[in-house]
PDB file of C-alpha atoms in Angstrom:
ATOM      1  CA  MET A   1      -7.585  -3.977   9.624  1.00  0.00           C
ATOM      2  CA  PRO A   2      -6.015  -0.871  10.531  1.00  0.00           C
ATOM      3  CA  ASP A   3      -2.270  -0.793  10.398  1.00  0.00           C
ATOM      4  CA  ARG A   4      -0.683   0.612  13.739  1.00  0.00           C
ATOM      5  CA  GLU A   5       1.875   1.605  12.106  1.00  0.00           C
ATOM      6  CA  SER A   6       0.454   4.355   9.922  1.00  0.00           C
ATOM      7  CA  VAL A   7       0.950   8.075  10.324  1.00  0.00           C
ATOM      8  CA  CYS A   8      -2.452   8.242   9.170  1.00  0.00           C
ATOM      9  CA  GLY A   9      -5.950   6.100   8.605  1.00  0.00           C
ATOM     10  CA  THR A  10      -4.417   3.329   6.321  1.00  0.00           C
ATOM     11  CA  TYR A  11      -6.601   0.082   6.311  1.00  0.00           C
ATOM     12  CA  PHE A  12      -5.468  -3.706   4.598  1.00  0.00           C
ATOM     13  CA  ILE A  13      -7.938  -5.462   2.534  1.00  0.00           C
ATOM     14  CA  SER A  14      -7.481  -9.218   3.016  1.00  0.00           C
ATOM     15  CA  ASP A  15      -8.952 -11.724   0.834  1.00  0.00           C
ATOM     16  CA  SER A  16     -11.149 -14.813   2.535  1.00  0.00           C
ATOM     17  CA  GLY A  17      -7.869 -16.570   3.526  1.00  0.00           C
ATOM     18  CA  CYS A  18      -6.863 -13.954   4.985  1.00  0.00           C
ATOM     19  CA  ASN A  19      -4.009 -12.610   2.439  1.00  0.00           C
ATOM     20  CA  ARG A  20      -3.546  -8.626   2.184  1.00  0.00           C
ATOM     21  CA  ILE A  21      -4.777  -7.901  -1.093  1.00  0.00           C
ATOM     22  CA  ALA A  22      -4.926  -4.107  -0.965  1.00  0.00           C
ATOM     23  CA  VAL A  23      -4.692  -0.957   1.255  1.00  0.00           C
ATOM     24  CA  PHE A  24      -7.374   1.774   1.563  1.00  0.00           C
ATOM     25  CA  LYS A  25      -6.259   4.830   3.068  1.00  0.00           C
ATOM     26  CA  PRO A  26      -9.295   7.554   3.771  1.00  0.00           C
ATOM     27  CA  VAL A  27      -8.929  10.845   2.750  1.00  0.00           C
ATOM     28  CA  ASP A  28     -11.092  11.977   5.938  1.00  0.00           C
ATOM     29  CA  GLU A  29      -7.983  10.264   8.140  1.00  0.00           C
ATOM     30  CA  GLU A  30      -5.115  11.957   6.347  1.00  0.00           C
ATOM     31  CA  TRP A  31      -2.975  14.723   8.838  1.00  0.00           C
ATOM     32  CA  GLY A  32      -5.387  17.338   9.978  1.00  0.00           C
ATOM     33  CA  GLN A  33      -8.607  15.403   8.865  1.00  0.00           C
ATOM     34  CA  SER A  34     -11.410  15.925  11.244  1.00  0.00           C
ATOM     35  CA  GLY A  35     -11.664  11.943  10.918  1.00  0.00           C
ATOM     36  CA  ARG A  36      -8.499  11.198  11.767  1.00  0.00           C
ATOM     37  CA  PRO A  37      -8.316   8.505  14.721  1.00  0.00           C
ATOM     38  CA  LEU A  38      -4.512   9.061  15.476  1.00  0.00           C
ATOM     39  CA  SER A  39      -2.430  12.327  17.031  1.00  0.00           C
ATOM     40  CA  SER A  40      -2.874  15.386  14.664  1.00  0.00           C
ATOM     41  CA  GLU A  41       0.179  16.526  15.518  1.00  0.00           C
ATOM     42  CA  PRO A  42       2.874  17.344  12.743  1.00  0.00           C
ATOM     43  CA  PHE A  43       5.152  14.928  11.600  1.00  0.00           C
ATOM     44  CA  GLU A  44       8.631  14.739  10.097  1.00  0.00           C
ATOM     45  CA  GLY A  45       8.236  14.627   6.693  1.00  0.00           C
ATOM     46  CA  TYR A  46       5.133  16.918   6.108  1.00  0.00           C
ATOM     47  CA  SER A  47       4.966  19.684   3.986  1.00  0.00           C
ATOM     48  CA  GLU A  48       2.653  23.071   4.465  1.00  0.00           C
ATOM     49  CA  ALA A  49       2.791  23.251   0.673  1.00  0.00           C
ATOM     50  CA  PHE A  50       0.401  20.678   0.366  1.00  0.00           C
ATOM     51  CA  LEU A  51      -3.531  21.115   1.160  1.00  0.00           C
ATOM     52  CA  LEU A  52      -5.009  18.774   3.441  1.00  0.00           C
ATOM     53  CA  GLY A  53      -7.232  16.034   1.977  1.00  0.00           C
ATOM     54  CA  GLU A  54      -5.544  15.721  -1.311  1.00  0.00           C
ATOM     55  CA  CYS A  55      -3.160  12.835  -0.408  1.00  0.00           C
ATOM     56  CA  ALA A  56      -5.524  10.047  -1.467  1.00  0.00           C
ATOM     57  CA  TYR A  57      -6.183  12.084  -5.204  1.00  0.00           C
ATOM     58  CA  LYS A  58      -2.490  12.657  -5.426  1.00  0.00           C
ATOM     59  CA  GLU A  59      -1.882   8.917  -4.990  1.00  0.00           C
ATOM     60  CA  ALA A  60      -4.792   7.622  -7.493  1.00  0.00           C
ATOM     61  CA  ALA A  61      -2.475  10.272  -9.985  1.00  0.00           C
ATOM     62  CA  ALA A  62       0.518   9.204  -9.123  1.00  0.00           C
ATOM     63  CA  TYR A  63      -0.451   5.771 -10.613  1.00  0.00           C
ATOM     64  CA  LEU A  64      -1.799   7.391 -13.799  1.00  0.00           C
ATOM     65  CA  LEU A  65       1.713   9.406 -14.393  1.00  0.00           C
ATOM     66  CA  ASP A  66       3.636   5.982 -13.570  1.00  0.00           C
ATOM     67  CA  HIS A  67       4.301   5.471 -17.327  1.00  0.00           C
ATOM     68  CA  ASN A  68       5.187   1.734 -18.278  1.00  0.00           C
ATOM     69  CA  ASN A  69       5.274   1.327 -14.175  1.00  0.00           C
ATOM     70  CA  ASN A  70       8.771   3.122 -13.867  1.00  0.00           C
ATOM     71  CA  ALA A  71       8.627   3.973 -10.528  1.00  0.00           C
ATOM     72  CA  GLY A  72       6.887   1.138  -9.347  1.00  0.00           C
ATOM     73  CA  VAL A  73       3.355   2.667  -8.316  1.00  0.00           C
ATOM     74  CA  PRO A  74       0.987  -0.068  -7.292  1.00  0.00           C
ATOM     75  CA  GLN A  75      -2.723   0.155  -9.035  1.00  0.00           C
ATOM     76  CA  THR A  76      -4.339   2.806  -7.274  1.00  0.00           C
ATOM     77  CA  ALA A  77      -8.152   4.115  -7.522  1.00  0.00           C
ATOM     78  CA  ILE A  78     -10.846   6.398  -5.673  1.00  0.00           C
ATOM     79  CA  VAL A  79     -12.905   4.645  -4.163  1.00  0.00           C
ATOM     80  CA  LYS A  80     -16.190   4.837  -1.470  1.00  0.00           C
ATOM     81  CA  CYS A  81     -15.510   2.054   1.074  1.00  0.00           C
ATOM     82  CA  THR A  82     -16.623   0.716   4.344  1.00  0.00           C
ATOM     83  CA  TYR A  83     -14.090  -0.149   6.761  1.00  0.00           C
ATOM     84  CA  PRO A  84     -13.371  -0.772  10.440  1.00  0.00           C
ATOM     85  CA  ILE A  85     -12.611   2.406  12.671  1.00  0.00           C
ATOM     86  CA  ALA A  86      -9.140   2.042  14.058  1.00  0.00           C
ATOM     87  CA  THR A  87      -9.937   3.487  17.961  1.00  0.00           C
ATOM     88  CA  SER A  88     -13.339   1.270  18.136  1.00  0.00           C
ATOM     89  CA  PHE A  89     -15.693  -1.725  16.916  1.00  0.00           C
ATOM     90  CA  GLY A  90     -17.390  -0.049  14.740  1.00  0.00           C
ATOM     91  CA  PHE A  91     -17.624   0.712  11.066  1.00  0.00           C
ATOM     92  CA  SER A  92     -16.956   3.799   9.097  1.00  0.00           C
ATOM     93  CA  SER A  93     -17.635   4.826   5.321  1.00  0.00           C
ATOM     94  CA  GLY A  94     -15.677   6.821   3.338  1.00  0.00           C
ATOM     95  CA  VAL A  95     -13.661   8.247  -0.187  1.00  0.00           C
ATOM     96  CA  GLY A  96     -10.336   7.243  -0.315  1.00  0.00           C
ATOM     97  CA  ALA A  97      -7.119   5.801  -2.412  1.00  0.00           C
ATOM     98  CA  PHE A  98      -7.421   2.046  -2.689  1.00  0.00           C
ATOM     99  CA  GLN A  99      -4.087   0.671  -4.185  1.00  0.00           C
ATOM    100  CA  VAL A 100      -3.005  -2.755  -4.705  1.00  0.00           C
ATOM    101  CA  TYR A 101      -1.027  -4.486  -2.064  1.00  0.00           C
ATOM    102  CA  GLN A 102       2.914  -4.488  -2.513  1.00  0.00           C
ATOM    103  CA  ASP A 103       4.192  -7.520   0.196  1.00  0.00           C
ATOM    104  CA  ASN A 104       7.787  -5.900   1.457  1.00  0.00           C
ATOM    105  CA  VAL A 105      10.786  -6.624   3.934  1.00  0.00           C
ATOM    106  CA  GLY A 106      10.528  -3.306   6.090  1.00  0.00           C
ATOM    107  CA  ASP A 107      10.922  -0.101   5.214  1.00  0.00           C
ATOM    108  CA  ALA A 108      14.365   1.709   3.302  1.00  0.00           C
ATOM    109  CA  ASP A 109      15.200   3.483   6.398  1.00  0.00           C
ATOM    110  CA  ASP A 110      16.042  -0.093   8.089  1.00  0.00           C
ATOM    111  CA  TYR A 111      18.753  -0.604   5.494  1.00  0.00           C
ATOM    112  CA  GLY A 112      21.878   1.036   4.102  1.00  0.00           C
ATOM    113  CA  PRO A 113      22.223   2.248   1.298  1.00  0.00           C
ATOM    114  CA  GLY A 114      24.439  -0.795  -0.617  1.00  0.00           C
ATOM    115  CA  ILE A 115      21.315  -2.471  -0.793  1.00  0.00           C
ATOM    116  CA  PHE A 116      19.823  -0.395  -3.472  1.00  0.00           C
ATOM    117  CA  SER A 117      20.876   0.446  -7.201  1.00  0.00           C
ATOM    118  CA  LYS A 118      21.872   3.456  -7.829  1.00  0.00           C
ATOM    119  CA  GLU A 119      20.036   3.888 -10.684  1.00  0.00           C
ATOM    120  CA  ASN A 120      16.298   2.685  -9.072  1.00  0.00           C
ATOM    121  CA  VAL A 121      16.591   4.790  -5.964  1.00  0.00           C
ATOM    122  CA  GLN A 122      17.191   7.855  -8.495  1.00  0.00           C
ATOM    123  CA  ARG A 123      14.398   6.693 -10.621  1.00  0.00           C
ATOM    124  CA  ILE A 124      11.951   5.970  -7.610  1.00  0.00           C
ATOM    125  CA  ALA A 125      13.468   9.388  -5.736  1.00  0.00           C
ATOM    126  CA  THR A 126      12.741  11.271  -8.682  1.00  0.00           C
ATOM    127  CA  PHE A 127       9.242  10.669  -9.193  1.00  0.00           C
ATOM    128  CA  ASP A 128       8.389  10.702  -5.724  1.00  0.00           C
ATOM    129  CA  GLN A 129      10.110  14.360  -4.757  1.00  0.00           C
ATOM    130  CA  TRP A 130       8.502  15.641  -7.896  1.00  0.00           C
ATOM    131  CA  PHE A 131       4.995  14.132  -7.218  1.00  0.00           C
ATOM    132  CA  GLN A 132       4.466  13.350  -3.470  1.00  0.00           C
ATOM    133  CA  GLY A 133       6.877  15.617  -1.755  1.00  0.00           C
ATOM    134  CA  GLU A 134       4.886  15.677   1.452  1.00  0.00           C
ATOM    135  CA  LYS A 135       5.726  11.787   2.461  1.00  0.00           C
ATOM    136  CA  VAL A 136       7.839  10.761   5.396  1.00  0.00           C
ATOM    137  CA  ALA A 137      11.610   9.418   4.255  1.00  0.00           C
ATOM    138  CA  GLY A 138      11.734   6.135   2.950  1.00  0.00           C
TER     139      GLY A 138
END
């Protein structure tokens, strides 16, 4: 099932009980790629310092570099997957980042900074800025 709030192609993978177990992010649906079903307009947080089509590989590398799960990067691998196309009833097949799904209570932007510990924010922000600076706020 495609994520309708995502800036780029993001698909939730569910088990037979309809529980989300993974997220698939295809390379050809990243910002600026020809397979992207959503608008190709630049979005807040986009950085021209990163090459188009490398986000999935960077997410897999982030998992490998997150020693002892210090920043909480979910288990991630590069896989080839068949998935439903966001803009039609068809299917596509492509390479992308496949991550273990982690439930959350919303975007960090939806909450005041007081609910997060200073140490936790600094630990995650340092890792994210160093490795994934193209991401949007949050």
